[in-house]
XYZ file of C-alpha atoms in Angstrom:
586
model
C -23.936 -10.039 -2.472
C -20.212 -9.815 -3.751
C -17.429 -11.690 -2.071
C -16.297 -8.323 -0.343
C -19.681 -8.256 1.769
C -19.780 -11.938 2.171
C -16.174 -12.119 3.514
C -17.108 -9.515 6.110
C -20.771 -11.064 6.880
C -18.987 -14.213 7.298
C -16.436 -12.799 10.079
C -18.969 -10.550 11.681
C -21.405 -13.861 12.261
C -17.818 -15.457 14.108
C -17.880 -11.997 16.669
C -15.492 -10.266 14.765
C -15.589 -6.684 14.217
C -15.132 -4.675 10.985
C -12.570 -2.063 11.133
C -12.988 1.049 8.313
C -9.976 0.519 5.632
C -6.954 2.939 6.564
C -5.696 5.137 3.902
C -3.618 3.879 1.282
C -0.493 6.672 2.302
C 0.540 5.281 6.035
C 0.794 7.729 8.714
C 3.481 8.300 10.741
C 5.241 5.060 9.115
C 8.371 6.132 7.323
C 9.160 2.488 6.456
C 6.975 2.231 3.539
C 5.644 4.537 1.092
C 2.056 2.746 0.795
C -0.038 0.498 3.086
C 0.939 -2.706 0.701
C -0.935 -5.277 2.715
C -4.009 -5.441 5.480
C -1.834 -5.957 8.270
C 0.321 -3.167 8.067
C -2.344 -0.488 9.803
C -2.272 -3.321 12.480
C 1.168 -3.374 13.819
C 0.989 -1.430 16.800
C -2.214 -3.841 17.769
C -0.201 -7.002 16.969
C 2.893 -5.708 19.431
C 0.554 -5.542 21.976
C -1.318 -2.042 21.930
C -5.315 -2.564 23.074
C -7.537 -2.341 19.655
C -10.621 -0.004 20.728
C -12.701 -2.432 18.727
C -11.499 -5.959 20.874
C -9.488 -8.785 19.607
C -11.563 -10.164 16.595
C -11.266 -7.777 13.549
C -12.184 -8.167 10.402
C -11.967 -5.722 7.305
C -10.926 -4.939 3.382
C -7.987 -2.800 3.062
C -7.024 -1.128 -0.074
C -3.512 -1.305 -0.878
C -0.727 0.008 -3.297
C 2.245 -2.157 -4.552
C 5.092 -0.179 -6.791
C 7.674 -2.984 -6.710
C 6.002 -4.843 -9.363
C 5.096 -1.744 -11.493
C 6.801 -2.669 -14.981
C 5.163 -6.144 -14.325
C 1.670 -4.537 -14.913
C 0.257 -5.677 -18.233
C -0.008 -9.381 -17.737
C -2.916 -11.234 -16.382
C -2.088 -10.948 -12.683
C -0.109 -7.886 -11.559
C -1.879 -5.308 -9.988
C -0.694 -1.853 -8.383
C -4.161 -1.137 -6.440
C -5.591 -4.315 -4.940
C -7.668 -4.881 -2.084
C -6.952 -7.203 0.609
C -9.567 -9.134 2.884
C -8.323 -9.739 6.283
C -9.155 -11.372 9.615
C -7.494 -10.946 12.602
C -7.168 -12.402 16.098
C -5.282 -10.287 18.917
C -4.387 -13.381 21.722
C -8.171 -14.383 21.354
C -8.929 -17.627 18.987
C -5.898 -19.172 17.243
C -4.915 -21.916 14.793
C -8.288 -24.350 15.304
C -10.529 -21.307 14.357
C -8.532 -19.858 12.077
C -8.224 -22.859 9.585
C -12.106 -23.820 10.377
C -13.625 -20.445 9.554
C -11.187 -20.145 6.421
C -12.040 -23.816 5.397
C -15.945 -23.254 5.974
C -16.025 -19.705 4.215
C -14.559 -21.153 1.239
C -16.035 -24.396 0.785
C -19.797 -23.374 2.511
C -20.206 -20.016 1.374
C -18.457 -19.526 -1.706
C -18.826 -23.091 -2.802
C -15.678 -24.081 -3.767
C -14.945 -28.115 -3.784
C -13.136 -29.685 -1.277
C -10.615 -31.308 -3.955
C -9.905 -28.103 -5.802
C -8.061 -26.831 -2.464
C -4.619 -28.005 -1.426
C -2.573 -26.264 1.287
C 0.827 -25.661 2.676
C 2.359 -25.716 6.207
C 6.276 -25.213 7.720
C 7.972 -28.449 7.468
C 10.077 -26.944 10.563
C 13.954 -26.658 10.984
C 16.880 -26.830 13.419
C 15.259 -24.342 15.645
C 11.615 -24.623 15.451
C 9.384 -27.674 14.823
C 7.266 -28.604 11.997
C 3.465 -27.138 12.317
C 1.980 -30.684 12.559
C -0.935 -29.281 14.307
C -2.016 -26.984 11.258
C -1.559 -30.218 9.055
C -3.510 -32.336 11.329
C -6.210 -29.611 11.516
C -6.686 -29.612 7.942
C -7.017 -33.502 7.584
C -9.216 -33.477 9.950
C -11.236 -31.037 7.772
C -11.222 -33.195 4.879
C -8.200 -32.241 3.117
C -6.449 -35.414 1.923
C -2.697 -35.953 3.070
C -1.643 -35.786 -0.566
C -2.994 -32.055 -0.765
C -0.657 -30.753 1.957
C 2.799 -29.879 1.622
C 5.437 -29.211 4.258
C 7.905 -26.425 3.406
C 10.513 -24.527 4.632
C 11.124 -20.883 5.980
C 10.910 -19.054 2.844
C 7.463 -20.269 1.798
C 5.475 -20.746 5.172
C 7.526 -18.426 7.812
C 6.324 -15.130 8.528
C 8.060 -12.436 8.415
C 11.627 -14.319 8.042
C 13.997 -16.090 10.456
C 16.392 -13.480 10.593
C 14.081 -10.346 11.799
C 13.461 -10.404 15.696
C 10.348 -9.884 17.447
C 6.785 -11.456 16.956
C 6.916 -13.898 14.240
C 5.912 -17.700 13.515
C 4.429 -20.757 11.059
C 1.837 -19.811 7.928
C -0.403 -21.929 6.086
C -1.141 -21.000 2.490
C -4.471 -22.275 0.390
C -4.166 -22.855 -2.981
C -7.047 -23.221 -5.570
C -6.905 -25.673 -9.097
C -7.284 -22.712 -11.463
C -7.563 -25.002 -14.510
C -10.305 -26.748 -16.706
C -7.561 -29.767 -16.568
C -8.534 -32.863 -13.921
C -7.161 -31.795 -10.288
C -4.035 -33.981 -9.729
C -4.620 -36.700 -6.827
C -1.001 -35.031 -5.267
C -0.420 -31.416 -4.579
C 2.416 -30.290 -6.549
C 3.325 -26.625 -5.386
C 5.711 -25.933 -8.158
C 2.620 -26.659 -10.857
C 1.610 -23.071 -11.608
C -1.841 -23.880 -12.042
C -2.311 -24.408 -8.181
C -3.062 -20.589 -7.170
C -2.736 -19.506 -3.443
C -5.823 -17.543 -2.369
C -5.298 -17.251 1.149
C -2.584 -17.053 3.758
C -2.924 -17.503 7.617
C -0.349 -16.342 9.694
C 0.209 -17.830 13.212
C 2.094 -15.587 15.228
C 3.397 -17.954 18.034
C 7.135 -17.405 19.135
C 9.144 -14.158 19.635
C 12.320 -14.374 18.159
C 14.794 -12.708 20.722
C 18.243 -10.639 20.171
C 20.028 -13.743 21.135
C 18.866 -15.630 18.299
C 16.247 -17.860 20.299
C 12.589 -18.387 19.718
C 10.378 -18.053 22.817
C 6.311 -19.258 22.724
C 4.480 -15.760 22.958
C 2.331 -15.479 25.642
C -0.338 -13.516 23.514
C -0.770 -15.650 20.145
C -2.039 -13.537 17.058
C -3.513 -14.556 13.628
C -2.974 -12.431 10.810
C -4.837 -13.822 7.602
C -4.610 -11.849 4.141
C -6.746 -12.517 0.816
C -6.258 -10.707 -2.069
C -9.933 -9.840 -3.739
C -9.070 -9.646 -7.259
C -7.316 -12.849 -7.196
C -10.192 -14.819 -5.539
C -12.718 -13.116 -7.603
C -10.931 -14.197 -11.181
C -11.045 -17.734 -9.350
C -14.401 -17.944 -8.273
C -15.328 -16.617 -11.845
C -13.349 -19.063 -13.546
C -11.171 -16.459 -15.631
C -7.514 -17.224 -15.834
C -7.107 -13.493 -16.899
C -8.128 -11.231 -13.998
C -9.072 -8.020 -15.966
C -11.728 -10.375 -17.526
C -13.513 -10.715 -13.772
C -16.626 -8.625 -12.813
C -13.868 -6.226 -10.850
C -12.554 -4.661 -13.851
C -15.213 -5.498 -16.219
C -16.548 -1.893 -16.239
C -13.497 0.126 -16.584
C -12.424 -2.090 -19.589
C -15.854 -1.964 -21.613
C -15.163 2.072 -20.814
C -11.722 1.977 -22.461
C -13.223 -0.233 -25.215
C -15.956 2.916 -25.900
C -13.093 5.666 -25.516
C -10.610 4.124 -28.043
C -13.047 2.307 -30.582
C -11.039 -0.903 -30.061
C -11.441 -4.505 -28.415
C -9.982 -5.257 -25.515
C -8.713 -8.520 -27.373
C -5.536 -7.757 -29.380
C -5.020 -4.656 -26.823
C -4.604 -6.737 -23.555
C -1.463 -4.934 -22.302
C -2.076 -1.381 -23.431
C -5.747 -2.116 -21.730
C -4.831 -3.634 -18.625
C -1.706 -0.520 -17.958
C -4.454 1.844 -18.665
C -6.818 0.115 -16.043
C -4.437 -0.464 -13.540
C -2.724 2.441 -13.559
C -5.682 5.414 -13.698
C -7.490 3.308 -10.784
C -4.407 3.357 -8.575
C -4.128 6.921 -9.338
C -7.561 7.329 -8.077
C -7.073 6.307 -5.012
C -3.717 7.865 -4.170
C -4.730 11.115 -5.493
C -8.345 10.759 -3.601
C -6.444 10.098 -0.282
C -6.681 12.204 2.781
C -3.048 12.826 2.570
C -3.034 15.172 -0.409
C -0.621 13.482 -2.570
C 0.181 15.062 -5.764
C 2.405 14.254 -8.776
C 6.094 14.691 -7.950
C 9.662 13.877 -8.505
C 10.085 12.252 -4.797
C 8.250 9.409 -3.156
C 4.417 8.908 -3.448
C 4.460 11.754 -5.527
C 6.649 10.262 -7.755
C 4.660 6.949 -8.220
C 1.606 8.976 -8.697
C 3.570 10.936 -11.797
C 4.610 7.750 -13.100
C 0.842 5.746 -12.909
C -0.360 8.423 -14.791
C 2.233 9.178 -17.332
C 2.604 5.392 -18.103
C -1.269 5.314 -18.240
C -0.987 8.272 -20.920
C 1.544 6.448 -23.099
C -0.455 3.593 -23.508
C -3.470 5.540 -24.305
C -1.475 6.641 -27.375
C -0.746 3.536 -28.125
C -4.659 2.814 -28.920
C -4.910 5.972 -30.707
C -6.815 7.519 -28.008
C -6.937 11.442 -28.506
C -4.988 12.506 -24.981
C -6.154 16.137 -25.438
C -9.324 14.795 -24.746
C -11.051 14.380 -21.402
C -10.694 10.206 -21.902
C -8.701 10.211 -18.353
C -11.707 11.583 -16.384
C -14.325 9.285 -18.058
C -12.126 6.363 -17.143
C -11.527 7.601 -13.345
C -15.366 8.648 -12.878
C -16.382 5.279 -14.170
C -13.908 4.083 -11.108
C -15.033 6.006 -8.720
C -18.638 5.243 -9.126
C -18.114 1.543 -8.556
C -15.993 2.112 -5.542
C -17.346 4.868 -3.492
C -20.122 2.938 -2.025
C -17.001 1.559 0.197
C -14.779 4.403 0.168
C -16.092 7.809 0.586
C -13.011 9.508 0.238
C -13.835 8.826 -3.519
C -16.702 11.238 -3.816
C -15.581 13.781 -1.261
C -12.298 14.380 -3.264
C -13.934 13.525 -6.568
C -12.548 17.205 -7.891
C -9.358 16.762 -6.643
C -8.951 13.365 -8.332
C -10.039 15.274 -11.710
C -7.656 18.058 -11.257
C -4.778 15.846 -10.289
C -5.388 13.777 -13.591
C -5.624 16.665 -15.684
C -2.682 18.869 -14.607
C -0.451 15.949 -14.999
C -1.594 15.103 -18.423
C -1.067 18.783 -19.481
C 2.551 18.497 -17.997
C 3.244 15.416 -20.003
C 2.078 16.689 -23.347
C 4.605 19.169 -22.977
C 7.359 16.867 -21.487
C 6.737 14.318 -24.674
C 7.198 17.817 -26.933
C 10.661 18.486 -25.184
C 11.317 14.661 -25.767
C 10.450 14.920 -29.449
C 12.959 17.734 -29.578
C 15.430 15.960 -27.887
C 15.112 13.071 -30.008
C 15.426 15.224 -33.453
C 18.919 16.785 -31.872
C 19.893 12.981 -31.136
C 19.426 12.029 -34.623
C 21.289 15.227 -36.033
C 24.189 14.580 -33.978
C 24.520 10.930 -34.424
C 28.083 9.594 -36.334
C 26.526 6.392 -37.339
C 23.586 4.857 -37.965
C 22.290 3.473 -34.408
C 20.840 5.396 -31.457
C 23.019 3.733 -28.522
C 21.918 2.428 -25.209
C 22.828 5.701 -23.101
C 20.544 8.029 -25.486
C 17.683 5.295 -25.738
C 17.482 5.145 -21.623
C 17.780 8.936 -21.711
C 14.835 9.276 -23.562
C 12.996 6.861 -21.545
C 14.153 7.977 -18.252
C 14.247 11.923 -18.998
C 11.264 12.412 -21.212
C 9.105 9.202 -20.642
C 9.717 7.891 -23.787
C 8.922 4.063 -23.937
C 11.111 2.054 -26.436
C 8.628 1.160 -28.232
C 8.197 4.811 -29.175
C 11.759 5.374 -29.554
C 12.096 2.038 -32.036
C 9.023 3.466 -33.946
C 10.852 6.869 -34.461
C 14.029 5.391 -35.560
C 12.655 3.190 -38.091
C 10.668 5.913 -39.964
C 14.502 7.353 -40.247
C 16.179 4.287 -40.967
C 18.049 4.053 -37.923
C 18.690 0.941 -35.629
C 18.473 1.072 -31.701
C 20.379 -0.963 -29.259
C 17.406 -2.456 -27.842
C 19.726 -5.317 -26.355
C 21.690 -2.625 -24.519
C 18.880 -0.286 -23.095
C 16.994 -3.371 -21.286
C 20.581 -4.038 -19.489
C 20.531 -0.600 -18.555
C 16.518 -0.752 -17.883
C 16.798 -4.042 -15.917
C 19.737 -2.317 -13.632
C 17.428 0.730 -13.485
C 14.714 -1.858 -11.828
C 16.527 -3.525 -9.526
C 17.420 -0.287 -8.035
C 14.258 0.678 -8.103
C 13.333 -2.617 -6.120
C 15.678 -2.110 -3.825
C 14.863 1.147 -2.731
C 11.545 0.069 -2.488
C 12.186 -2.751 -0.503
C 14.492 -0.484 1.611
C 11.102 1.271 2.258
C 9.253 -1.450 3.671
C 11.557 -3.090 6.231
C 8.780 -5.896 7.175
C 8.487 -7.793 10.330
C 6.876 -5.734 13.358
C 9.795 -4.162 14.564
C 8.977 -0.871 13.515
C 8.077 2.078 16.454
C 11.162 2.382 18.221
C 11.622 4.213 21.456
C 12.835 7.267 19.782
C 10.327 7.292 17.100
C 7.711 7.155 20.122
C 9.362 10.190 21.272
C 8.994 11.773 17.939
C 5.058 10.682 17.508
C 4.418 12.443 20.792
C 6.298 15.682 19.905
C 4.054 15.806 16.993
C 1.172 16.515 18.999
C 3.108 19.352 21.072
C 4.134 20.769 18.069
C 0.577 20.888 16.221
C -0.677 22.293 19.693
C 2.106 25.109 19.688
C 1.461 26.105 16.203
C -2.131 26.362 16.980
C -1.365 28.919 19.851
C 1.385 30.702 18.094
C 0.544 31.074 14.233
C -3.349 30.601 14.041
C -5.975 28.450 16.058
C -7.015 26.908 12.506
C -3.354 25.361 11.747
C -4.234 21.838 11.130
C -1.929 18.905 10.453
C -1.942 17.774 6.619
C 0.577 14.987 7.455
C 4.105 13.598 8.937
C 6.995 11.459 8.899
C 9.141 10.075 11.455
C 12.540 8.126 11.521
C 14.944 7.573 14.152
C 17.051 10.431 13.402
C 14.079 13.449 12.945
C 10.444 14.452 12.641
C 8.985 16.178 9.776
C 5.418 17.700 10.315
C 3.477 19.130 7.167
C 0.750 21.898 8.610
C -1.836 24.157 6.845
C -0.344 27.791 6.776
C -0.790 30.824 4.085
C 2.756 32.207 4.969
C 6.468 31.591 5.722
C 6.830 31.129 9.791
C 8.879 34.493 10.711
C 12.104 33.902 12.976
C 10.074 35.123 16.199
C 7.221 32.664 15.444
C 9.688 29.483 15.128
C 11.544 30.786 18.560
C 8.041 30.800 20.244
C 6.858 27.508 18.962
C 10.548 26.001 20.135
C 10.181 27.802 23.523
C 6.213 26.454 24.034
C 7.383 23.052 23.070
C 10.123 23.067 25.616
C 8.370 24.789 28.086
C 5.759 21.908 28.151
C 8.397 19.068 28.061
C 9.708 21.053 31.086
C 6.651 20.776 32.899
C 6.403 17.109 32.759
C 2.924 16.281 31.587
C 1.461 13.274 32.052
C 0.377 11.371 28.516
C -2.905 9.868 28.758
C -5.545 7.729 26.959
C -9.003 7.055 26.651
C -11.002 5.406 24.399
C -14.574 6.850 23.791
C -16.700 6.963 20.803
C -15.833 8.993 17.664
C -18.737 11.772 18.539
C -17.923 11.830 21.986
C -14.291 12.452 21.050
C -15.154 15.280 18.596
C -17.419 16.858 21.061
C -14.736 16.633 23.434
C -12.484 18.715 21.623
C -9.977 16.310 20.042
C -8.000 17.567 17.137
C -8.144 14.714 14.538
C -6.147 14.886 10.865
C -8.346 12.567 9.179
C -11.668 11.589 10.699
C -13.339 9.320 8.181
C -10.328 6.633 8.344
C -11.015 6.060 12.148
C -13.586 3.582 13.320
C -16.609 4.115 15.542
C -14.561 3.744 18.566
C -11.385 5.319 18.855
C -8.240 5.986 20.884
C -7.858 9.497 22.280
C -4.268 10.780 23.638
C -4.263 13.902 26.031
C -1.086 15.553 27.191
C -2.084 17.513 30.328
C -4.137 20.108 28.984
C -2.162 21.439 26.015
C -3.121 18.605 23.349
C -5.668 16.291 22.848
C -5.860 14.103 19.576
C -7.229 11.120 18.012
C -4.250 8.606 17.403
C -3.434 4.929 17.337
C -0.238 5.714 19.071
C 2.445 4.862 20.219
C 3.537 7.505 22.965
C 5.605 8.140 25.813
C 4.212 8.185 29.422
C 5.438 11.438 30.212
C 6.781 14.788 28.060
C 9.953 14.669 30.468
C 11.146 11.774 28.336
C 11.270 13.458 25.167
C 14.602 15.652 25.506
C 15.134 19.503 23.955
C 12.958 20.275 20.849
C 14.782 21.845 18.293
C 13.407 23.236 14.951
C 16.013 22.877 11.834
C 13.973 23.688 9.122
C 10.815 25.664 7.948
C 9.735 25.285 4.173
C 7.215 25.323 1.330
C 5.670 21.877 1.179
C 3.070 22.909 -1.577
C 0.232 25.248 -1.734
C -1.254 26.477 1.406
C 0.772 23.851 3.299
C 4.805 24.373 5.000
C 6.800 21.903 6.359
C 8.715 21.736 9.563
C 11.821 19.332 10.179
C 12.708 19.148 13.861
C 14.642 17.088 15.913
C 14.990 16.005 19.825
C 18.108 16.514 21.260
C 19.593 14.899 24.667
C 19.456 17.281 27.640
């Protein structure tokens, strides 16, 4: 039995219900491009919305993180990873959480107690030290020397500035070295690797700056599957663990080269193709493009191609589909969408490979032009960066081509520009995920309800077979993608607008009901991605005009919405149209 299965089995034995992994592309959450942590899809429930599965939950969540994309290639960084998590929604708290974490690690995963250390919150002028957690660890056999009290940067979630539910966390570390375990825990020693984080949401940070204890306290935990697997298998390189072995072996077969000596290229190819497989198989239907998730998908595939060329893989062969097939076969037992959308994945990879081959050719022509117009024997930083940014040329390729022509490259200047570009990307990425549980403002809640009315109106005005393909909501507007084979006429747009406003004027009640997934479908409830929902679901009804499976949140009555107005209707992709609309004050 693998660690993923052991983890779920253990927490189910402790009264938890397993919930299905959410898609990697979050629904109705504009704050982030991808689900980056196990808790993200659970934000409404951590905020107090009752979960249909109850108060004790566990899962393995597929995640994509892109802020460290350029770091992938070392022994620990991954774009795609799985997060094991267990939650208490106002049920158990620190005692059970810490005790069960300790039991799973030492009794079921057989980690020696002496190889474990922990950190807890040391307190500050506002919130006292988390002595309760420290005492619990001591009672379980963790010596005082192996407990470190750290500040808010290390052991507080989300951070002291953000308002809303928050609290201290305790992080568990493992001694990842053949050297003797030190008698005292030094968090600065890199041999101590964090493997698990238990967050205790026990305070509400009020807008006036004070912290008051929450009546309903939550526990949110997260443990990275890739890291814990590498730790337990005794490898210091995550890519040598059983999670990656099959993919690395496949790349060895295709390239005719060994992993050892070509580690960076192998890691990037393995990681990026895996992430691309999960993004392109997602029900959201992401395709490579120059914006948002599509841009990340394009970057991943193209970077994998560049490194495939470096290890002499014939990129015109079907190498990428061989690796993708290997990944799908390994993961389809846990994520059924990989089998369902296998053809889509293969098509996405192949098409992007063909496009990039053309771009590379253009880049080579551009390189020749640059060389021809040089007034000196150096390719300056701006030209080197243009080749990278516009044509996808890695600096290694520019250096190689320059060397052949006895030219130099301002490599130092290139890296300065590259670093500035990275910082910009990181800032943009950070801006896409504000952190904390402060999302779902009242305005966003109104727009969320409005998407249900728009969906119902499109079915009546355009075609009963219209289906939602995605949505994006901010405080300023709603964006709604739907299946449709034609540009909406002005008459259709007006009819949709009028119908939504008619329902708003009718003061329709918004009600919710929990039922089995089968009951919901039988009752005629609309559902965008049926496979992402658990067996027990929440169905929101708006009068008699709309019935949809949804996680919420919603207004109580359509009279709260204001006046609905379509601002734009345009193509999104083949067979998919996009409406941008706003709600105006009456």
